[in-house]
N, C-alpha and C. Protein backbone atom coordinates (compact mmCIF):
# COMPACT_ATOMS: atom_id res chain seq x y z
N UNK A 1 -64.25 31.72 -7.22
CA UNK A 1 -64.65 33.01 -7.85
C UNK A 1 -65.03 34.07 -6.86
N UNK A 2 -64.81 35.24 -7.13
CA UNK A 2 -65.20 36.31 -6.22
C UNK A 2 -66.75 36.66 -6.19
N UNK A 3 -67.10 37.24 -5.19
CA UNK A 3 -68.51 37.69 -5.10
C UNK A 3 -69.03 38.50 -6.19
N UNK A 4 -68.15 39.37 -6.65
CA UNK A 4 -68.41 40.37 -7.75
C UNK A 4 -68.65 39.57 -9.09
N UNK A 5 -67.88 38.63 -9.37
CA UNK A 5 -67.92 37.85 -10.62
C UNK A 5 -69.25 36.95 -10.60
N UNK A 6 -69.56 36.50 -9.52
CA UNK A 6 -70.88 35.62 -9.41
C UNK A 6 -72.03 36.48 -9.71
N UNK A 7 -72.08 37.73 -9.27
CA UNK A 7 -73.19 38.65 -9.41
C UNK A 7 -73.37 38.93 -10.89
N UNK A 8 -72.24 39.19 -11.61
CA UNK A 8 -72.23 39.66 -12.98
C UNK A 8 -72.46 38.45 -14.02
N UNK A 9 -72.54 37.26 -13.58
CA UNK A 9 -72.79 36.17 -14.54
C UNK A 9 -74.27 35.94 -14.65
N UNK A 10 -74.71 35.67 -15.76
CA UNK A 10 -76.11 35.11 -16.17
C UNK A 10 -76.04 33.93 -17.10
N UNK A 11 -77.14 33.31 -17.01
CA UNK A 11 -77.20 32.06 -17.88
C UNK A 11 -77.88 32.54 -19.16
N UNK A 12 -77.31 32.17 -20.30
CA UNK A 12 -78.03 32.59 -21.58
C UNK A 12 -78.84 31.46 -21.92
N UNK A 13 -80.06 31.71 -22.63
CA UNK A 13 -80.98 30.66 -22.92
C UNK A 13 -80.56 29.79 -23.96
N UNK A 14 -79.74 30.29 -24.91
CA UNK A 14 -79.36 29.43 -26.04
C UNK A 14 -78.29 28.48 -25.76
N UNK A 15 -77.27 28.65 -24.89
CA UNK A 15 -76.16 27.67 -24.70
C UNK A 15 -76.00 27.30 -23.35
N UNK A 16 -76.87 27.83 -22.32
CA UNK A 16 -76.85 27.34 -21.04
C UNK A 16 -75.49 27.56 -20.19
N UNK A 17 -74.64 28.38 -20.71
CA UNK A 17 -73.22 28.73 -20.23
C UNK A 17 -73.31 30.14 -19.62
N UNK A 18 -72.71 30.22 -18.32
CA UNK A 18 -72.61 31.55 -17.71
C UNK A 18 -71.68 32.41 -18.43
N UNK A 19 -72.03 33.63 -18.70
CA UNK A 19 -71.16 34.52 -19.44
C UNK A 19 -70.86 35.73 -18.52
N UNK A 20 -69.53 35.97 -18.28
CA UNK A 20 -69.17 37.08 -17.44
C UNK A 20 -69.54 38.47 -18.13
N UNK A 21 -69.92 39.48 -17.26
CA UNK A 21 -70.21 40.82 -17.76
C UNK A 21 -71.59 41.09 -18.09
N UNK A 22 -72.50 40.14 -18.08
CA UNK A 22 -73.88 40.39 -18.21
C UNK A 22 -74.57 40.48 -16.91
N UNK A 23 -75.56 41.39 -16.79
CA UNK A 23 -76.32 41.52 -15.61
C UNK A 23 -77.59 40.94 -15.68
N UNK A 24 -77.99 40.15 -14.64
CA UNK A 24 -79.24 39.48 -14.56
C UNK A 24 -80.35 40.44 -14.36
N UNK A 25 -81.45 40.41 -15.26
CA UNK A 25 -82.48 41.33 -14.98
C UNK A 25 -83.52 40.69 -14.23
N UNK A 26 -84.14 41.38 -13.32
CA UNK A 26 -85.32 40.94 -12.46
C UNK A 26 -86.58 41.10 -13.30
N UNK A 27 -87.27 40.00 -13.43
CA UNK A 27 -88.57 40.23 -14.16
C UNK A 27 -89.56 41.07 -13.54
N UNK A 28 -90.29 41.85 -14.47
CA UNK A 28 -91.39 42.78 -13.85
C UNK A 28 -92.39 42.00 -13.23
N UNK A 29 -92.86 42.47 -12.12
CA UNK A 29 -94.04 41.89 -11.50
C UNK A 29 -95.35 42.22 -12.36
N UNK A 30 -96.23 41.21 -12.54
CA UNK A 30 -97.48 41.51 -13.30
C UNK A 30 -97.41 41.42 -14.72
N UNK A 31 -96.16 41.54 -15.32
CA UNK A 31 -95.98 41.38 -16.63
C UNK A 31 -96.74 42.41 -17.52
N UNK A 32 -96.18 42.78 -18.58
CA UNK A 32 -96.89 43.55 -19.53
C UNK A 32 -96.72 45.05 -19.32
N UNK A 33 -97.36 45.83 -20.16
CA UNK A 33 -97.42 47.23 -20.14
C UNK A 33 -98.26 47.79 -18.93
N UNK A 34 -97.79 48.62 -18.10
CA UNK A 34 -98.58 49.03 -17.00
C UNK A 34 -99.82 49.86 -17.47
N UNK A 35 -99.75 50.42 -18.61
CA UNK A 35 -101.00 51.22 -19.00
C UNK A 35 -102.07 50.19 -19.41
N UNK A 36 -101.76 48.88 -19.62
CA UNK A 36 -102.75 47.98 -19.97
C UNK A 36 -103.32 47.22 -18.76
N UNK A 37 -102.99 47.59 -17.54
CA UNK A 37 -103.35 46.91 -16.32
C UNK A 37 -104.58 47.47 -15.68
N UNK A 38 -105.51 47.81 -16.41
CA UNK A 38 -106.74 48.44 -15.86
C UNK A 38 -107.50 49.16 -16.90
N UNK A 39 -108.52 49.79 -16.44
CA UNK A 39 -109.53 50.35 -17.28
C UNK A 39 -109.70 51.88 -16.88
N UNK A 40 -109.75 52.76 -17.77
CA UNK A 40 -109.96 54.14 -17.43
C UNK A 40 -111.32 54.59 -18.04
N UNK A 41 -112.22 55.13 -17.27
CA UNK A 41 -113.50 55.54 -17.77
C UNK A 41 -113.57 57.06 -17.57
N UNK A 42 -114.20 57.68 -18.46
CA UNK A 42 -114.35 59.21 -18.42
C UNK A 42 -115.73 59.57 -18.49
N UNK A 43 -116.29 60.26 -17.43
CA UNK A 43 -117.66 60.67 -17.25
C UNK A 43 -118.05 61.69 -18.35
N UNK A 44 -119.31 61.57 -18.72
CA UNK A 44 -119.87 62.53 -19.75
C UNK A 44 -119.77 63.98 -19.16
N UNK A 45 -119.78 64.23 -17.98
CA UNK A 45 -119.56 65.59 -17.50
C UNK A 45 -118.17 66.04 -17.66
N UNK A 46 -117.22 65.21 -17.58
CA UNK A 46 -115.81 65.72 -17.82
C UNK A 46 -115.66 66.07 -19.26
N UNK A 47 -116.12 65.40 -20.22
CA UNK A 47 -116.06 65.77 -21.62
C UNK A 47 -116.87 67.06 -21.90
N UNK A 48 -117.98 67.18 -21.25
CA UNK A 48 -118.91 68.38 -21.46
C UNK A 48 -118.08 69.68 -20.92
N UNK A 49 -117.41 69.55 -19.78
CA UNK A 49 -116.74 70.73 -19.28
C UNK A 49 -115.50 70.94 -20.28
N UNK A 50 -114.87 70.08 -20.66
CA UNK A 50 -113.79 70.28 -21.59
C UNK A 50 -114.17 70.94 -22.93
N UNK A 51 -115.31 70.57 -23.41
CA UNK A 51 -115.86 70.99 -24.65
C UNK A 51 -116.57 72.43 -24.41
N UNK A 52 -117.13 72.66 -23.33
CA UNK A 52 -117.67 73.91 -23.05
C UNK A 52 -116.63 74.95 -23.03
N UNK A 53 -115.55 74.71 -22.20
CA UNK A 53 -114.46 75.66 -22.07
C UNK A 53 -113.70 75.90 -23.43
N UNK A 54 -113.58 74.82 -24.25
CA UNK A 54 -113.03 75.06 -25.54
C UNK A 54 -113.77 75.89 -26.49
N UNK A 55 -115.11 75.69 -26.37
CA UNK A 55 -115.99 76.53 -27.25
C UNK A 55 -116.04 77.96 -26.76
N UNK A 56 -115.99 78.27 -25.53
CA UNK A 56 -116.02 79.67 -25.05
C UNK A 56 -114.69 80.44 -25.48
N UNK A 57 -113.58 79.65 -25.77
CA UNK A 57 -112.35 80.30 -26.19
C UNK A 57 -112.42 80.84 -27.60
N UNK A 58 -113.47 80.49 -28.38
CA UNK A 58 -113.47 81.00 -29.69
C UNK A 58 -114.02 82.33 -29.80
N UNK A 59 -113.33 83.08 -30.60
CA UNK A 59 -113.82 84.60 -30.80
C UNK A 59 -115.11 84.48 -31.56
N UNK A 60 -116.13 85.24 -31.11
CA UNK A 60 -117.44 85.30 -31.74
C UNK A 60 -118.52 84.52 -30.94
N UNK A 61 -118.13 83.62 -29.98
CA UNK A 61 -118.98 82.95 -29.10
C UNK A 61 -119.27 83.94 -27.96
N UNK A 62 -120.48 84.32 -27.79
CA UNK A 62 -120.87 85.16 -26.77
C UNK A 62 -121.23 84.49 -25.56
N UNK A 63 -121.91 83.31 -25.73
CA UNK A 63 -122.47 82.48 -24.37
C UNK A 63 -122.76 81.05 -24.97
N UNK A 64 -122.98 80.19 -24.00
CA UNK A 64 -123.36 78.86 -24.27
C UNK A 64 -124.61 78.54 -23.73
N UNK A 65 -125.65 77.81 -24.36
CA UNK A 65 -126.86 77.42 -23.89
C UNK A 65 -127.93 78.28 -24.43
N UNK A 66 -129.19 77.87 -24.25
CA UNK A 66 -130.39 78.56 -24.61
C UNK A 66 -130.57 79.78 -23.65
N UNK A 67 -131.49 80.61 -23.90
CA UNK A 67 -131.89 81.75 -23.07
C UNK A 67 -132.35 81.29 -21.72
N UNK A 68 -133.21 80.29 -21.67
CA UNK A 68 -133.71 79.83 -20.34
C UNK A 68 -132.53 79.22 -19.45
N UNK A 69 -131.65 78.52 -20.07
CA UNK A 69 -130.59 77.84 -19.30
C UNK A 69 -129.66 78.87 -18.81
N UNK A 70 -129.39 79.92 -19.62
CA UNK A 70 -128.50 81.13 -19.22
C UNK A 70 -129.17 81.79 -18.06
N UNK A 71 -130.50 82.04 -18.09
CA UNK A 71 -131.13 82.73 -17.07
C UNK A 71 -131.07 82.01 -15.67
N UNK A 72 -131.46 80.67 -15.80
CA UNK A 72 -131.37 79.80 -14.57
C UNK A 72 -129.89 79.86 -14.07
N UNK A 73 -128.91 79.74 -15.04
CA UNK A 73 -127.55 79.69 -14.65
C UNK A 73 -127.10 81.01 -13.94
N UNK A 74 -127.49 82.10 -14.44
CA UNK A 74 -127.20 83.41 -13.88
C UNK A 74 -127.77 83.47 -12.50
N UNK A 75 -129.03 82.90 -12.21
CA UNK A 75 -129.51 83.03 -10.79
C UNK A 75 -128.67 82.02 -10.03
N UNK A 76 -128.39 80.82 -10.56
CA UNK A 76 -127.65 79.91 -9.74
C UNK A 76 -126.26 80.40 -9.28
N UNK A 77 -125.59 81.13 -10.25
CA UNK A 77 -124.35 81.75 -10.09
C UNK A 77 -124.30 82.69 -8.87
N UNK A 78 -125.43 83.38 -8.74
CA UNK A 78 -125.61 84.39 -7.60
C UNK A 78 -125.71 83.69 -6.17
N UNK A 79 -126.21 82.51 -6.12
CA UNK A 79 -126.51 81.78 -4.91
C UNK A 79 -125.11 81.51 -4.27
N UNK A 80 -124.96 81.79 -2.95
CA UNK A 80 -123.71 81.48 -2.31
C UNK A 80 -123.45 80.05 -2.56
N UNK A 81 -122.16 79.73 -2.84
CA UNK A 81 -121.65 78.48 -3.07
C UNK A 81 -121.93 78.09 -4.50
N UNK A 82 -122.66 78.66 -5.27
CA UNK A 82 -122.93 78.22 -6.73
C UNK A 82 -121.75 78.78 -7.50
N UNK A 83 -121.55 78.17 -8.69
CA UNK A 83 -120.40 78.46 -9.56
C UNK A 83 -120.89 78.40 -10.93
N UNK A 84 -120.10 78.93 -11.83
CA UNK A 84 -120.52 78.95 -13.20
C UNK A 84 -120.37 77.61 -13.76
N UNK A 85 -121.22 77.12 -14.56
CA UNK A 85 -121.26 75.80 -15.24
C UNK A 85 -120.53 75.76 -16.45
N UNK A 86 -119.28 75.27 -16.51
CA UNK A 86 -118.52 75.18 -17.62
C UNK A 86 -119.17 74.29 -18.78
N UNK A 87 -120.14 73.33 -18.28
CA UNK A 87 -120.75 72.47 -19.27
C UNK A 87 -122.09 72.98 -19.67
N UNK A 88 -122.53 74.25 -19.39
CA UNK A 88 -123.73 74.73 -19.78
C UNK A 88 -123.79 74.84 -21.46
N UNK A 89 -124.84 74.18 -22.07
CA UNK A 89 -125.03 74.39 -23.33
C UNK A 89 -124.37 73.18 -24.15
N UNK A 90 -123.74 72.22 -23.38
CA UNK A 90 -123.01 71.08 -23.99
C UNK A 90 -123.72 69.70 -23.49
N UNK A 91 -123.92 68.84 -24.31
CA UNK A 91 -124.30 67.47 -24.03
C UNK A 91 -123.33 66.50 -24.79
N UNK A 92 -122.87 65.57 -23.99
CA UNK A 92 -121.93 64.53 -24.55
C UNK A 92 -122.50 63.16 -24.42
N UNK A 93 -122.20 62.30 -25.36
CA UNK A 93 -122.48 60.87 -25.19
C UNK A 93 -121.04 60.26 -25.26
N UNK A 94 -120.67 59.72 -24.26
CA UNK A 94 -119.33 59.02 -24.17
C UNK A 94 -119.23 57.54 -24.16
N UNK A 95 -118.57 57.00 -25.09
CA UNK A 95 -118.46 55.49 -25.11
C UNK A 95 -117.04 55.16 -24.59
N UNK A 96 -116.64 53.88 -24.98
CA UNK A 96 -115.32 53.44 -24.43
C UNK A 96 -114.12 54.07 -25.32
N UNK A 97 -114.31 54.37 -26.45
CA UNK A 97 -113.20 55.04 -27.19
C UNK A 97 -113.64 56.19 -28.06
N UNK A 98 -114.94 56.46 -28.14
CA UNK A 98 -115.52 57.57 -28.94
C UNK A 98 -116.34 58.38 -28.12
N UNK A 99 -116.69 59.64 -28.48
CA UNK A 99 -117.68 60.50 -28.01
C UNK A 99 -118.34 61.42 -29.15
N UNK A 100 -119.53 61.77 -28.91
CA UNK A 100 -120.24 62.69 -29.68
C UNK A 100 -120.76 63.86 -28.93
N UNK A 101 -120.69 65.08 -29.48
CA UNK A 101 -121.19 66.22 -28.63
C UNK A 101 -122.25 67.02 -29.37
N UNK A 102 -123.09 67.61 -28.65
CA UNK A 102 -124.06 68.67 -29.00
C UNK A 102 -123.86 69.87 -28.30
N UNK A 103 -123.61 71.03 -29.01
CA UNK A 103 -123.36 72.30 -28.38
C UNK A 103 -124.44 73.29 -28.89
N UNK A 104 -124.89 74.10 -27.84
CA UNK A 104 -125.83 75.25 -28.15
C UNK A 104 -125.12 76.54 -27.82
N UNK A 105 -124.98 77.37 -28.80
CA UNK A 105 -124.13 78.60 -28.61
C UNK A 105 -124.98 79.77 -28.99
N UNK A 106 -124.57 80.93 -28.46
CA UNK A 106 -125.00 82.34 -28.76
C UNK A 106 -123.76 83.06 -29.40
N UNK A 107 -123.91 83.51 -30.59
CA UNK A 107 -122.80 84.27 -31.18
C UNK A 107 -123.11 85.70 -31.09
N UNK A 108 -121.95 86.48 -31.26
CA UNK A 108 -122.03 87.99 -31.35
C UNK A 108 -122.51 88.37 -32.71
N UNK A 109 -123.19 89.50 -32.68
CA UNK A 109 -123.72 90.03 -33.92
C UNK A 109 -122.57 90.48 -34.80
N UNK A 110 -122.71 90.12 -36.13
CA UNK A 110 -121.66 90.59 -37.12
C UNK A 110 -120.64 89.61 -37.42
N UNK A 111 -120.60 88.49 -36.71
CA UNK A 111 -119.61 87.39 -37.03
C UNK A 111 -120.22 86.54 -38.10
N UNK A 112 -119.34 85.86 -38.89
CA UNK A 112 -119.83 84.88 -39.84
C UNK A 112 -120.10 83.57 -39.06
N UNK A 113 -121.38 83.22 -38.97
CA UNK A 113 -121.74 82.02 -38.10
C UNK A 113 -121.09 80.76 -38.57
N UNK A 114 -121.05 80.53 -39.78
CA UNK A 114 -120.50 79.29 -40.37
C UNK A 114 -119.01 79.23 -39.99
N UNK A 115 -118.34 80.35 -39.90
CA UNK A 115 -116.86 80.39 -39.62
C UNK A 115 -116.79 80.05 -38.13
N UNK A 116 -117.52 80.78 -37.30
CA UNK A 116 -117.50 80.59 -35.84
C UNK A 116 -117.81 79.08 -35.52
N UNK A 117 -118.90 78.58 -36.17
CA UNK A 117 -119.22 77.21 -35.80
C UNK A 117 -118.02 76.25 -36.26
N UNK A 118 -117.37 76.53 -37.42
CA UNK A 118 -116.23 75.73 -37.89
C UNK A 118 -115.11 75.75 -36.85
N UNK A 119 -114.79 77.06 -36.31
CA UNK A 119 -113.78 77.23 -35.29
C UNK A 119 -114.04 76.50 -34.03
N UNK A 120 -115.35 76.68 -33.62
CA UNK A 120 -115.81 75.90 -32.28
C UNK A 120 -115.45 74.42 -32.59
N UNK A 121 -115.99 73.98 -33.61
CA UNK A 121 -115.79 72.53 -33.92
C UNK A 121 -114.37 72.04 -33.89
N UNK A 122 -113.48 72.70 -34.49
CA UNK A 122 -112.16 72.37 -34.58
C UNK A 122 -111.46 72.51 -33.06
N UNK A 123 -111.87 73.55 -32.44
CA UNK A 123 -111.27 73.78 -31.08
C UNK A 123 -111.67 72.77 -30.10
N UNK A 124 -112.98 72.32 -30.13
CA UNK A 124 -113.56 71.44 -29.35
C UNK A 124 -112.99 70.03 -29.50
N UNK A 125 -112.88 69.61 -30.77
CA UNK A 125 -112.26 68.36 -31.27
C UNK A 125 -110.90 68.17 -30.70
N UNK A 126 -110.15 69.28 -30.96
CA UNK A 126 -108.63 69.21 -30.59
C UNK A 126 -108.57 69.01 -29.10
N UNK A 127 -109.35 69.93 -28.24
CA UNK A 127 -109.18 69.88 -26.81
C UNK A 127 -109.66 68.54 -26.19
N UNK A 128 -110.83 67.98 -26.73
CA UNK A 128 -111.35 66.78 -26.15
C UNK A 128 -110.54 65.63 -26.50
N UNK A 129 -109.90 65.45 -27.75
CA UNK A 129 -109.09 64.39 -28.13
C UNK A 129 -107.75 64.41 -27.46
N UNK A 130 -107.22 65.55 -27.26
CA UNK A 130 -105.93 65.70 -26.57
C UNK A 130 -106.10 65.43 -25.22
N UNK A 131 -107.06 65.83 -24.39
CA UNK A 131 -107.13 65.70 -23.00
C UNK A 131 -107.59 64.19 -22.54
N UNK A 132 -108.51 63.77 -23.42
CA UNK A 132 -109.14 62.45 -22.95
C UNK A 132 -108.67 61.18 -23.83
N UNK A 133 -108.18 61.34 -25.10
CA UNK A 133 -107.73 60.34 -25.89
C UNK A 133 -108.92 59.67 -26.55
N UNK A 134 -110.11 60.20 -26.34
CA UNK A 134 -111.25 59.74 -27.01
C UNK A 134 -111.32 60.22 -28.47
N UNK A 135 -111.88 59.46 -29.40
CA UNK A 135 -112.12 59.95 -30.75
C UNK A 135 -113.48 60.71 -30.76
N UNK A 136 -113.37 61.95 -31.18
CA UNK A 136 -114.73 62.65 -31.31
C UNK A 136 -115.18 62.38 -32.70
N UNK A 137 -116.30 61.78 -32.79
CA UNK A 137 -117.00 61.38 -34.04
C UNK A 137 -117.84 62.35 -34.65
N UNK A 138 -118.33 63.26 -33.78
CA UNK A 138 -119.18 64.36 -34.30
C UNK A 138 -119.39 65.50 -33.30
N UNK A 139 -119.47 66.70 -33.82
CA UNK A 139 -119.82 67.88 -33.03
C UNK A 139 -120.91 68.56 -33.58
N UNK A 140 -122.14 68.56 -33.17
CA UNK A 140 -123.33 69.16 -33.65
C UNK A 140 -123.35 70.51 -32.89
N UNK A 141 -123.66 71.63 -33.67
CA UNK A 141 -123.58 73.02 -33.13
C UNK A 141 -125.03 73.55 -33.61
N UNK A 142 -125.80 74.05 -32.50
CA UNK A 142 -127.00 74.68 -32.73
C UNK A 142 -126.86 76.21 -32.27
N UNK A 143 -126.91 77.24 -33.14
CA UNK A 143 -126.96 78.58 -32.81
C UNK A 143 -128.21 78.96 -32.39
N UNK A 144 -128.49 79.26 -31.09
CA UNK A 144 -129.81 79.61 -30.55
C UNK A 144 -130.04 81.08 -30.46
N UNK A 145 -129.13 81.91 -30.65
CA UNK A 145 -129.31 83.35 -30.51
C UNK A 145 -128.10 84.08 -31.04
N UNK A 146 -128.50 85.33 -31.23
CA UNK A 146 -127.33 86.36 -31.77
C UNK A 146 -127.25 87.45 -30.63
N UNK A 147 -126.28 87.77 -30.21
CA UNK A 147 -126.17 88.84 -29.18
C UNK A 147 -126.04 90.21 -29.94
N UNK A 148 -126.97 91.00 -29.81
CA UNK A 148 -126.91 92.45 -30.46
C UNK A 148 -126.08 93.37 -29.51
N UNK A 149 -125.45 94.28 -30.12
CA UNK A 149 -124.62 95.19 -29.30
C UNK A 149 -125.40 96.01 -28.30
N UNK A 150 -126.58 96.39 -28.55
CA UNK A 150 -127.33 97.21 -27.64
C UNK A 150 -128.18 96.46 -26.60
N UNK A 151 -128.23 95.07 -26.68
CA UNK A 151 -128.89 94.18 -25.77
C UNK A 151 -128.14 94.27 -24.50
N UNK A 152 -129.01 94.23 -23.41
CA UNK A 152 -128.54 94.13 -22.04
C UNK A 152 -128.21 92.69 -21.72
N UNK A 153 -127.33 92.40 -20.85
CA UNK A 153 -127.10 91.00 -20.38
C UNK A 153 -128.34 90.49 -19.81
N UNK A 154 -128.51 89.14 -19.87
CA UNK A 154 -129.59 88.46 -19.37
C UNK A 154 -129.63 88.29 -17.87
N UNK A 155 -128.60 88.57 -17.18
CA UNK A 155 -128.37 88.40 -15.78
C UNK A 155 -129.37 89.36 -15.09
N UNK A 156 -130.00 88.98 -13.96
CA UNK A 156 -130.93 89.86 -13.31
C UNK A 156 -130.07 90.87 -12.41
N UNK A 157 -130.79 91.93 -12.21
CA UNK A 157 -130.14 92.99 -11.33
C UNK A 157 -129.81 92.53 -9.99
N UNK A 158 -128.76 92.94 -9.37
CA UNK A 158 -128.45 92.41 -7.99
C UNK A 158 -129.44 93.21 -6.98
N UNK A 159 -130.08 92.52 -6.07
CA UNK A 159 -130.95 93.13 -5.14
C UNK A 159 -130.25 93.90 -4.06
N UNK A 160 -129.06 93.55 -3.69
CA UNK A 160 -128.30 94.22 -2.67
C UNK A 160 -127.05 94.84 -3.28
N UNK A 161 -126.88 96.12 -2.93
CA UNK A 161 -125.68 96.85 -3.58
C UNK A 161 -124.80 97.25 -2.46
C-alpha cells in the first residue's frame, strides 16, 4: 500500500476493518467542553459598575446615590488621580448563578417616578444578564431625591480658577 492510503484508513469500532477514505481523528486532550474546565467568578464590584452605568443611561435619572455619597464623590472626583465611581448608589449581592441589586437614584423633576424606576429596572437587568450571564432575581430601587430645575449642583466650587 502507498503511504497516502495508510494515512486515510481508520478502524471502525463496529466491524474492526480498515475502511479507505476515512480520516482518523485525534482525540481532544482533557476531554469535554472547554467552557466546563474551570470556574468563573464575578466580583460584586463588577456587577455594581455594570448596573450603575445601565441605570445612568435611563432618561429621567439625574444621579446615583444619596446626597452625602454624591457630595463625598464630588470631592473625591476633584482629587488628582480620583475618578468618578460608576458603582455609586449601587449595592450588589452576587452568588454563583444569581445576583440581587439595590439602587439609590435621584430623578429629574417632572418625570413619572414609577416609569423611570421601571425603565431603570429593565435596563439594569438586561445589561447585567447579558454581560455576566447571572440571573438577576431582584432590583430594588430607592428614589432618594428629586432634582429641581433651579437647584444648583451639589459639587463644591473649585478653589483654583
